[in-house]
Amino acid sequence: MEDKTVKSVLLVFAMEAEAQPLIQALGLKEDAPPKILGPAPCLTFSGSHEGLNVHVVWNGKDRETGVDNVGTVPASLSTYLAVMAFKPDIVISAGTSGGFKAQGAAIGDVFLGTAVINHDRRIPLPNFDKYGIGYSLCLATPGLQSSLGLKQGVVSSGNSLDYTDKCMSIMEQHGVAVKEMEAAAIAWACNLFHVPLMCVKAVTDIVDGDRATAEEFLENLHSAAAALQSTLPRVLGQLAGRKLGEL
Amino acid sequence: MEDKTVKSVLLVFAMEAEAQPLIQALGLKEDAPPKILGPAPCLTFSGSHEGLNVHVVWNGKDRETGVDNVGTVPASLSTYLAVMAFKPDIVISAGTSGGFKAQGAAIGDVFLGTAVINHDRRIPLPNFDKYGIGYSLCLATPGLQSSLGLKQGVVSSGNSLDYTDKCMSIMEQHGVAVKEMEAAAIAWACNLFHVPLMCVKAVTDIVDGDRATAEEFLENLHSAAAALQSTLPRVLGQLAGRKLGEL
């Protein structure tokens, strides 16, 4: 990967509640006319922060149910179209997530991803098994991580809020610290463009804890979004004008 | 939906082994220069059959592992980009699948989909639950179905070749006849464009049978692809020049 200077960043969010605090804090404006043509439901916002061009894409709402377009399918499409439109130097998959206390996660923590995998794509055929897991390294940012004091670990994606025994087995095999619903699909789209990916994930619920995910998720969504929001501008500040290899 | 005359069809395939027999039988040519710009791995082929413009997109190969890009993420991207490029009157999700003997499926059968769902997107939050299932009707084609003598049923998509108890419970609740890995994501992209979807699925293995899916799948992939290939040109023949409402 070319060791270029970071001038522009694209943040990908699944949920409006995750994206709005950053959009407001940085005063980003919705791109008009739209930068993404066609009926894709995603919305984009742009502006700058500490000299960095900052673009945000979130997946928009589902026409039928009115909920945010969570999960891998809308995330990959938004990422593909937004990378095509903005040609960012780095993509950041940002949002809320479950955390594994076995990997040191507590509610409100913000993690940096070291790598991403899928935990719900079991294809036991030669090479398809590896494709299904889709292990992909995130951009290494040791300086950023230590200067911001963030935890780090493997991020795992799946299309369900809960998990099955088979999901858990795959997550345990890979020492997963953070479970969410989009990062691996965002990585897939980034890899097509050879654009490096960072993951910044705030913990709303403990996966290997005693409480039901849905209950914990709803209770902590807004506080975790606030933790995310206090961290993201500091992450962007660390990226501005640096070379990829010195992060 | 406007009752327009069918002049062009886009067939979406996940695997080369599924797409090649039709491409060869109809003498379709790879589009050059490419109709889809950017690094998307999908490939497109075009030609005509009985006066119908026929386009094929298949998801291409994964750079890292060399296998076909199966599953929902590449399927939705290929569909989105190919519908944008070709503006077809109908999209057909075609390929191999598992069949439920409880719904009358036998190996080598070709099914028409009545509707699609996802069986691996469990999101137990209000309205997100419905979004996760993503139930979407296929284009009704009663005349085509009876004249070709095809079976019909609900098609369910998930990113694993196998299934969990939770997947099976969802499939049973919806009376699923056919299990595969792409149709619901193709439907999601089609719905963005308001383009009707048909599913034509050949059965390689019995989901509710005694044998392991992977073993049965590999054994029957080529014979099911042949059954698919003998059916698809007859399906296209029934579409050519007809109105959507008279299929």
PDB file of C-alpha atoms in Angstrom, chain A residues 28-189:
ATOM      1  CA  LEU A  28     -21.008  18.467   8.195  1.00  0.00           C
ATOM      2  CA  LYS A  29     -23.536  19.314   5.487  1.00  0.00           C
ATOM      3  CA  GLU A  30     -25.590  16.887   3.437  1.00  0.00           C
ATOM      4  CA  ASP A  31     -24.123  16.773  -0.056  1.00  0.00           C
ATOM      5  CA  ALA A  32     -26.386  18.644  -2.478  1.00  0.00           C
ATOM      6  CA  PRO A  33     -26.735  17.755  -5.255  1.00  0.00           C
ATOM      7  CA  PRO A  34     -26.262  14.162  -4.045  1.00  0.00           C
ATOM      8  CA  LYS A  35     -22.837  12.631  -4.692  1.00  0.00           C
ATOM      9  CA  ILE A  36     -24.348   9.181  -5.095  1.00  0.00           C
ATOM     10  CA  LEU A  37     -26.680   8.722  -8.044  1.00  0.00           C
ATOM     11  CA  GLY A  38     -29.439   6.193  -8.273  1.00  0.00           C
ATOM     12  CA  PRO A  39     -31.902   4.818  -5.793  1.00  0.00           C
ATOM     13  CA  ALA A  40     -29.389   3.675  -3.129  1.00  0.00           C
ATOM     14  CA  PRO A  41     -30.912   4.698   0.218  1.00  0.00           C
ATOM     15  CA  CYS A  42     -27.676   6.010   1.709  1.00  0.00           C
ATOM     16  CA  LEU A  43     -27.114   9.673   2.507  1.00  0.00           C
ATOM     17  CA  THR A  44     -23.782  11.487   2.489  1.00  0.00           C
ATOM     18  CA  PHE A  45     -22.480  14.486   4.421  1.00  0.00           C
ATOM     19  CA  SER A  46     -19.227  16.380   3.958  1.00  0.00           C
ATOM     20  CA  GLY A  47     -17.102  19.012   5.628  1.00  0.00           C
ATOM     21  CA  SER A  48     -13.675  19.343   7.187  1.00  0.00           C
ATOM     22  CA  HIS A  49     -11.983  18.907  10.548  1.00  0.00           C
ATOM     23  CA  GLU A  50      -8.435  20.003  11.372  1.00  0.00           C
ATOM     24  CA  GLY A  51      -7.614  20.299   7.677  1.00  0.00           C
ATOM     25  CA  LEU A  52      -8.954  16.843   6.853  1.00  0.00           C
ATOM     26  CA  ASN A  53     -11.751  16.366   4.315  1.00  0.00           C
ATOM     27  CA  VAL A  54     -14.389  14.412   6.195  1.00  0.00           C
ATOM     28  CA  HIS A  55     -17.200  12.512   4.476  1.00  0.00           C
ATOM     29  CA  VAL A  56     -19.909  10.534   6.219  1.00  0.00           C
ATOM     30  CA  VAL A  57     -22.211   7.978   4.635  1.00  0.00           C
ATOM     31  CA  TRP A  58     -25.017   6.340   6.518  1.00  0.00           C
ATOM     32  CA  ASN A  59     -27.196   3.619   5.121  1.00  0.00           C
ATOM     33  CA  GLY A  60     -30.492   5.486   5.265  1.00  0.00           C
ATOM     34  CA  LYS A  61     -33.874   4.061   6.161  1.00  0.00           C
ATOM     35  CA  ASP A  62     -35.749   1.041   4.843  1.00  0.00           C
ATOM     36  CA  ARG A  63     -38.763   2.238   2.833  1.00  0.00           C
ATOM     37  CA  GLU A  64     -40.968  -0.636   3.990  1.00  0.00           C
ATOM     38  CA  THR A  65     -40.319  -0.629   7.748  1.00  0.00           C
ATOM     39  CA  GLY A  66     -38.801   2.810   8.387  1.00  0.00           C
ATOM     40  CA  VAL A  67     -35.829   1.380  10.310  1.00  0.00           C
ATOM     41  CA  ASP A  68     -32.159   2.014   9.623  1.00  0.00           C
ATOM     42  CA  ASN A  69     -30.697  -0.216   6.902  1.00  0.00           C
ATOM     43  CA  VAL A  70     -28.451  -2.229   9.223  1.00  0.00           C
ATOM     44  CA  GLY A  71     -26.479  -5.316   8.248  1.00  0.00           C
ATOM     45  CA  THR A  72     -23.973  -6.294   5.618  1.00  0.00           C
ATOM     46  CA  VAL A  73     -25.906  -5.772   2.378  1.00  0.00           C
ATOM     47  CA  PRO A  74     -26.673  -2.033   2.696  1.00  0.00           C
ATOM     48  CA  ALA A  75     -23.252  -1.425   4.308  1.00  0.00           C
ATOM     49  CA  SER A  76     -21.328  -2.858   1.377  1.00  0.00           C
ATOM     50  CA  LEU A  77     -23.416  -0.945  -1.152  1.00  0.00           C
ATOM     51  CA  SER A  78     -23.043   2.372   0.726  1.00  0.00           C
ATOM     52  CA  THR A  79     -19.314   1.842   1.077  1.00  0.00           C
ATOM     53  CA  TYR A  80     -18.840   0.882  -2.565  1.00  0.00           C
ATOM     54  CA  LEU A  81     -20.759   3.873  -3.867  1.00  0.00           C
ATOM     55  CA  ALA A  82     -19.253   6.346  -1.388  1.00  0.00           C
ATOM     56  CA  VAL A  83     -15.653   5.231  -1.990  1.00  0.00           C
ATOM     57  CA  MET A  84     -16.330   5.571  -5.720  1.00  0.00           C
ATOM     58  CA  ALA A  85     -17.708   9.094  -5.142  1.00  0.00           C
ATOM     59  CA  PHE A  86     -15.232  10.466  -2.597  1.00  0.00           C
ATOM     60  CA  LYS A  87     -12.001   8.465  -3.208  1.00  0.00           C
ATOM     61  CA  PRO A  88     -11.009   8.680   0.486  1.00  0.00           C
ATOM     62  CA  ASP A  89      -7.537   7.798   1.753  1.00  0.00           C
ATOM     63  CA  ILE A  90      -9.023   5.880   4.700  1.00  0.00           C
ATOM     64  CA  VAL A  91     -12.454   4.419   5.431  1.00  0.00           C
ATOM     65  CA  ILE A  92     -13.623   4.201   9.051  1.00  0.00           C
ATOM     66  CA  SER A  93     -16.402   1.795   9.996  1.00  0.00           C
ATOM     67  CA  ALA A  94     -17.830   3.535  13.049  1.00  0.00           C
ATOM     68  CA  GLY A  95     -20.682   2.567  15.306  1.00  0.00           C
ATOM     69  CA  THR A  96     -21.952   0.666  18.279  1.00  0.00           C
ATOM     70  CA  SER A  97     -21.282  -2.976  18.969  1.00  0.00           C
ATOM     71  CA  GLY A  98     -21.303  -5.827  21.429  1.00  0.00           C
ATOM     72  CA  GLY A  99     -18.100  -6.397  23.398  1.00  0.00           C
ATOM     73  CA  PHE A 100     -16.561  -9.558  24.851  1.00  0.00           C
ATOM     74  CA  LYS A 101     -15.619  -9.240  28.508  1.00  0.00           C
ATOM     75  CA  ALA A 102     -13.248 -12.179  27.874  1.00  0.00           C
ATOM     76  CA  GLN A 103     -11.286  -9.720  25.711  1.00  0.00           C
ATOM     77  CA  GLY A 104     -11.511  -6.923  28.277  1.00  0.00           C
ATOM     78  CA  ALA A 105     -14.564  -5.069  26.971  1.00  0.00           C
ATOM     79  CA  ALA A 106     -16.863  -3.026  29.205  1.00  0.00           C
ATOM     80  CA  ILE A 107     -19.938  -0.984  28.284  1.00  0.00           C
ATOM     81  CA  GLY A 108     -18.932   2.452  26.959  1.00  0.00           C
ATOM     82  CA  ASP A 109     -15.460   1.322  25.816  1.00  0.00           C
ATOM     83  CA  VAL A 110     -14.320   2.381  22.371  1.00  0.00           C
ATOM     84  CA  PHE A 111     -12.325  -0.222  20.454  1.00  0.00           C
ATOM     85  CA  LEU A 112     -10.079   0.010  17.430  1.00  0.00           C
ATOM     86  CA  GLY A 113     -10.344  -3.017  15.141  1.00  0.00           C
ATOM     87  CA  THR A 114      -7.198  -4.989  14.347  1.00  0.00           C
ATOM     88  CA  ALA A 115      -8.956  -7.194  11.790  1.00  0.00           C
ATOM     89  CA  VAL A 116     -12.473  -8.128  10.712  1.00  0.00           C
ATOM     90  CA  ILE A 117     -14.170 -11.473  10.126  1.00  0.00           C
ATOM     91  CA  ASN A 118     -17.683 -12.751   9.402  1.00  0.00           C
ATOM     92  CA  HIS A 119     -19.163 -15.117  12.003  1.00  0.00           C
ATOM     93  CA  ASP A 120     -22.302 -16.153  10.095  1.00  0.00           C
ATOM     94  CA  ARG A 121     -20.933 -17.314   6.741  1.00  0.00           C
ATOM     95  CA  ARG A 122     -20.225 -21.031   7.168  1.00  0.00           C
ATOM     96  CA  ILE A 123     -19.371 -22.590   3.795  1.00  0.00           C
ATOM     97  CA  PRO A 124     -17.581 -25.909   4.421  1.00  0.00           C
ATOM     98  CA  LEU A 125     -16.199 -26.357   0.897  1.00  0.00           C
ATOM     99  CA  PRO A 126     -12.522 -25.978  -0.068  1.00  0.00           C
ATOM    100  CA  ASN A 127     -11.483 -22.279  -0.132  1.00  0.00           C
ATOM    101  CA  PHE A 128     -15.117 -21.205   0.244  1.00  0.00           C
ATOM    102  CA  ASP A 129     -14.611 -21.746   4.002  1.00  0.00           C
ATOM    103  CA  LYS A 130     -11.874 -19.102   4.014  1.00  0.00           C
ATOM    104  CA  TYR A 131     -13.916 -16.795   1.755  1.00  0.00           C
ATOM    105  CA  GLY A 132     -16.852 -17.129   4.155  1.00  0.00           C
ATOM    106  CA  ILE A 133     -14.816 -16.026   7.164  1.00  0.00           C
ATOM    107  CA  GLY A 134     -13.368 -13.198   5.067  1.00  0.00           C
ATOM    108  CA  TYR A 135     -10.536 -12.360   7.493  1.00  0.00           C
ATOM    109  CA  SER A 136      -9.163  -8.949   6.582  1.00  0.00           C
ATOM    110  CA  LEU A 137      -6.604  -6.837   8.443  1.00  0.00           C
ATOM    111  CA  CYS A 138      -7.441  -3.295   9.434  1.00  0.00           C
ATOM    112  CA  LEU A 139      -4.948  -0.474   8.956  1.00  0.00           C
ATOM    113  CA  ALA A 140      -2.332  -0.656  11.719  1.00  0.00           C
ATOM    114  CA  THR A 141      -2.489   2.492  13.868  1.00  0.00           C
ATOM    115  CA  PRO A 142      -0.312   1.769  16.931  1.00  0.00           C
ATOM    116  CA  GLY A 143       0.597   5.406  17.574  1.00  0.00           C
ATOM    117  CA  LEU A 144      -2.992   6.570  17.364  1.00  0.00           C
ATOM    118  CA  GLN A 145      -4.127   3.738  19.608  1.00  0.00           C
ATOM    119  CA  SER A 146      -1.632   4.458  22.353  1.00  0.00           C
ATOM    120  CA  SER A 147      -1.990   8.226  22.244  1.00  0.00           C
ATOM    121  CA  LEU A 148      -5.791   7.965  22.537  1.00  0.00           C
ATOM    122  CA  GLY A 149      -5.627   5.059  25.007  1.00  0.00           C
ATOM    123  CA  LEU A 150      -8.125   2.937  23.089  1.00  0.00           C
ATOM    124  CA  LYS A 151      -8.587  -0.801  23.468  1.00  0.00           C
ATOM    125  CA  GLN A 152      -8.147  -2.946  20.380  1.00  0.00           C
ATOM    126  CA  GLY A 153      -9.261  -6.298  19.049  1.00  0.00           C
ATOM    127  CA  VAL A 154     -10.811  -8.326  16.254  1.00  0.00           C
ATOM    128  CA  VAL A 155     -14.216  -7.138  15.000  1.00  0.00           C
ATOM    129  CA  SER A 156     -16.718  -9.742  13.836  1.00  0.00           C
ATOM    130  CA  SER A 157     -19.791  -9.094  11.690  1.00  0.00           C
ATOM    131  CA  GLY A 158     -23.050 -10.954  11.270  1.00  0.00           C
ATOM    132  CA  ASN A 159     -26.583 -10.081  10.211  1.00  0.00           C
ATOM    133  CA  SER A 160     -28.257 -10.945  13.524  1.00  0.00           C
ATOM    134  CA  LEU A 161     -28.311  -8.984  16.750  1.00  0.00           C
ATOM    135  CA  ASP A 162     -28.063 -12.272  18.629  1.00  0.00           C
ATOM    136  CA  TYR A 163     -25.796 -15.228  17.823  1.00  0.00           C
ATOM    137  CA  THR A 164     -25.928 -19.004  17.606  1.00  0.00           C
ATOM    138  CA  ASP A 165     -23.546 -21.561  19.077  1.00  0.00           C
ATOM    139  CA  LYS A 166     -21.936 -21.795  15.632  1.00  0.00           C
ATOM    140  CA  CYS A 167     -21.392 -18.011  15.539  1.00  0.00           C
ATOM    141  CA  MET A 168     -19.885 -18.088  19.021  1.00  0.00           C
ATOM    142  CA  SER A 169     -17.560 -20.932  18.098  1.00  0.00           C
ATOM    143  CA  ILE A 170     -16.209 -18.941  15.136  1.00  0.00           C
ATOM    144  CA  MET A 171     -15.862 -15.788  17.250  1.00  0.00           C
ATOM    145  CA  GLU A 172     -13.982 -17.708  19.964  1.00  0.00           C
ATOM    146  CA  GLN A 173     -11.635 -19.294  17.421  1.00  0.00           C
ATOM    147  CA  HIS A 174     -10.668 -15.816  16.217  1.00  0.00           C
ATOM    148  CA  GLY A 175     -10.441 -14.201  19.664  1.00  0.00           C
ATOM    149  CA  VAL A 176     -13.111 -11.673  18.733  1.00  0.00           C
ATOM    150  CA  ALA A 177     -13.425  -8.623  21.022  1.00  0.00           C
ATOM    151  CA  VAL A 178     -16.212  -6.756  19.236  1.00  0.00           C
ATOM    152  CA  LYS A 179     -19.379  -8.088  17.547  1.00  0.00           C
ATOM    153  CA  GLU A 180     -21.424  -5.946  15.186  1.00  0.00           C
ATOM    154  CA  MET A 181     -23.291  -6.136  11.884  1.00  0.00           C
ATOM    155  CA  GLU A 182     -21.381  -4.341   9.116  1.00  0.00           C
ATOM    156  CA  ALA A 183     -17.568  -4.073   9.331  1.00  0.00           C
ATOM    157  CA  ALA A 184     -16.675  -7.195   7.337  1.00  0.00           C
ATOM    158  CA  ALA A 185     -18.902  -6.105   4.450  1.00  0.00           C
ATOM    159  CA  ILE A 186     -17.390  -2.629   4.551  1.00  0.00           C
ATOM    160  CA  ALA A 187     -13.942  -4.276   4.452  1.00  0.00           C
ATOM    161  CA  TRP A 188     -14.989  -6.320   1.416  1.00  0.00           C
ATOM    162  CA  ALA A 189     -15.925  -3.162  -0.481  1.00  0.00           C
TER     163      ALA A 189
END
